Each structure stands twice: as C-alpha cells, then as structure tokens.
C-alpha cells in the first residue's frame, strides 16, 4: 500500500510524511462547485448562493472573485434570471417554498446523499414513526434535515447523554437517521445507546454516514497508527474535517486542523519524525499541496502515500443545468 518516493540529499531534518488517500473533495462537493461554475457560465454573474456552498473559505473566496454573491437569507436576492443556489448541506422545506412565493429562480446543490436522508425521514414519518436524528445542533445539514418535517416531528440527539434524556417509548415505532458527516465510531456508540433504550428502533436501510466521510476517517485512522502527528487540512466549521481531527486524536497523537499552510503549528512538529496529512471533504487539493510545499521547505521530506480504498463516486448535475447545457 505504501509507495515510498526517494528523498533528496539535504541538511534539513528528515520527516516522513504519510499522505492519506482518499482525502479532500468528495463527489457531493465536486458537484456543488460544478453547479455554481456552470450557473456562472450559463446565466452570467451575479449568481447567488445561500450560505457557504461548501464549508471552505478558499472555495468561497474563489467563487466570489468569479461573481458569486453569498447570501444568508433569500430576501437578499432579487427575483429575475440570476439563480439562487442552495448549498450542498441541504435546506429546510420552508426555503424552496419561500423562494417559489418570491418567484426566485433556484437551483438545488444539495448533495444527493443528504437528499436521501431527507426522503427516508419523510417516508417513515408518513408511516407514523417517531424520527430521531443523530447530529450536531446548529449544523446547516441538521437544520435542513429537521426542516423536512413539521416542527417537533424530529428529535435531535448528539450524545449518549441526550439518548438517556429522551422521553420514554410512547408506543409509536421509532426510526433513527444520522447527519452524513459524523464520526463513525461515536455514532456507533450513540446507536447502541438508542438500541438499549428502544430495542425495536428501526435503522435506515443503508448507513447515512456517507462513503466519503467513512473512507477519510478510515484512512486517517490507519495512517495515525503509523506516525507521530497528524495534519488535517480543512475549515473549522467543516464537520467532516473536525471529525478527522478527532479520529486522529483518538489514536493518541496530536492532530492539528489547518485552513492552509499558514495555520500549521511548527512548534508541535519539532520533535516528531513522521506526520500524516489528510484533508476534509470540502478542502481543495491545492491547499494540501501548499501544506506539503511548506513541509518540504523545512524538512527533508520522505513522502509516502497510504491508500486504504479507492473512490469512483460521481453525481450528475441537476436536470435544469444538464438541459440548459
Ligand atoms: S461529505 Fe458526503 S454527504 Fe457531504 S457532500 Fe460529500 S458526499 Fe455528500
């Protein structure tokens, strides 16, 4: 699995760098950014995007430079021929309803794997089930998933303590769904607690934690066992990047989450001989390259790639963009 590359002769300290694969952009993020860029080509700037299209400042700044206007709420966008795009995290049903009422032209960049969770929650709610969502309060994806159903229909839990506090079984069948970007290990523990309290609880037919989240966590966990420190490239507000940092720390090593090379804590790397590098699903590969270049400037780097699985997932663009093209 390891593919060592020869190191050049140098007076710099030696550092073994294990590059995790897979890392960085997932299919949902690639699709969301493609949607915005295609909309810019087709309709011209400005294109409005409600909230950060994906959680990464560099991506947002690059799109702003191309004519994207990021808005918090729909009333900041005018009706007309310039689209308003919903971010990859998904939105509550009230958002497209408000857009229709205001006659806005909208394009939905919600990741299809998030939409799948929405549909499962809706279908089981229609069948009379109580819905429990495992996720982080306040995250846009959680707001969007809870907003698929009437207020009060979804109960959010973020920890085993939350499960202990849930009201007793009221006789209705219960289904749990999860945010797509959670820690696989933490979620397994919360699901076990739910099953202890509600033995007949229904699980979704397929895991809601997405392939990209699970694969990146598996890669960093494997790498973290072979190094002395971990660098995760990603944004502070990116759930899957934060989970990568936590997964690495759970293996017992210091892990730093950095937006780019300027964030790296070089003091923390002073006494280590090996470091793993990975990136969250919304972090561009260009930022990973910048971090590697910064490592290369300070160390005699021996670079290895650790590949735990390969990915081939790709999602089509929304129909309105395919037809317009
Ligand atoms: S992290 Fe997973 S759910 Fe989120 S956009 Fe990427 S593929 Fe979709």
PDB file of C-alpha atoms and ligand atoms in Angstrom, residues 26-29 88 111-114 141 180-181 208 210-213 240 281 315, ligand 1:
ATOM      1  CA  UNK A  26     -15.982  14.211  -2.235  1.00  0.00           C
ATOM      2  CA  UNK A  27     -18.479  13.723  -5.051  1.00  0.00           C
ATOM      3  CA  UNK A  28     -21.067  15.993  -3.372  1.00  0.00           C
ATOM      4  CA  UNK A  29     -18.615  18.887  -3.062  1.00  0.00           C
ATOM      5  CA  UNK A  88     -24.537  21.096  -0.569  1.00  0.00           C
ATOM      6  CA  UNK A 111     -25.718  16.525  -2.050  1.00  0.00           C
ATOM      7  CA  UNK A 112     -27.825  13.563  -3.236  1.00  0.00           C
ATOM      8  CA  UNK A 113     -26.707  11.626  -0.146  1.00  0.00           C
ATOM      9  CA  UNK A 114     -28.221  14.329   2.081  1.00  0.00           C
ATOM     10  CA  UNK A 141     -27.347  19.887   7.331  1.00  0.00           C
ATOM     11  CA  UNK A 180     -23.862  12.333   6.876  1.00  0.00           C
ATOM     12  CA  UNK A 181     -20.569  13.658   8.258  1.00  0.00           C
ATOM     13  CA  UNK A 208     -26.452   7.596   6.470  1.00  0.00           C
ATOM     14  CA  UNK A 210     -21.604   8.911   3.671  1.00  0.00           C
ATOM     15  CA  UNK A 211     -18.931   6.923   1.859  1.00  0.00           C
ATOM     16  CA  UNK A 212     -16.586   9.956   1.743  1.00  0.00           C
ATOM     17  CA  UNK A 213     -16.775  10.608   5.487  1.00  0.00           C
ATOM     18  CA  UNK A 240     -16.133  16.094   8.473  1.00  0.00           C
ATOM     19  CA  UNK A 281     -14.222  16.588   2.035  1.00  0.00           C
ATOM     20  CA  UNK A 315     -23.172  12.627  -9.105  1.00  0.00           C
TER      21      UNK A 315
HETATM   22  S1  LIG B   1     -19.408  14.720   2.688  1.00  0.00           S
HETATM   23 FE1  LIG B   1     -20.754  13.093   1.925  1.00  0.00          FE
HETATM   24  S2  LIG B   1     -22.839  13.891   2.212  1.00  0.00           S
HETATM   25 FE2  LIG B   1     -21.418  15.632   2.386  1.00  0.00          FE
HETATM   26  S3  LIG B   1     -21.329  16.487   0.322  1.00  0.00           S
HETATM   27 FE3  LIG B   1     -19.668  14.985   0.494  1.00  0.00          FE
HETATM   28  S4  LIG B   1     -20.531  13.055  -0.315  1.00  0.00           S
HETATM   29 FE4  LIG B   1     -22.228  14.436   0.143  1.00  0.00          FE
END
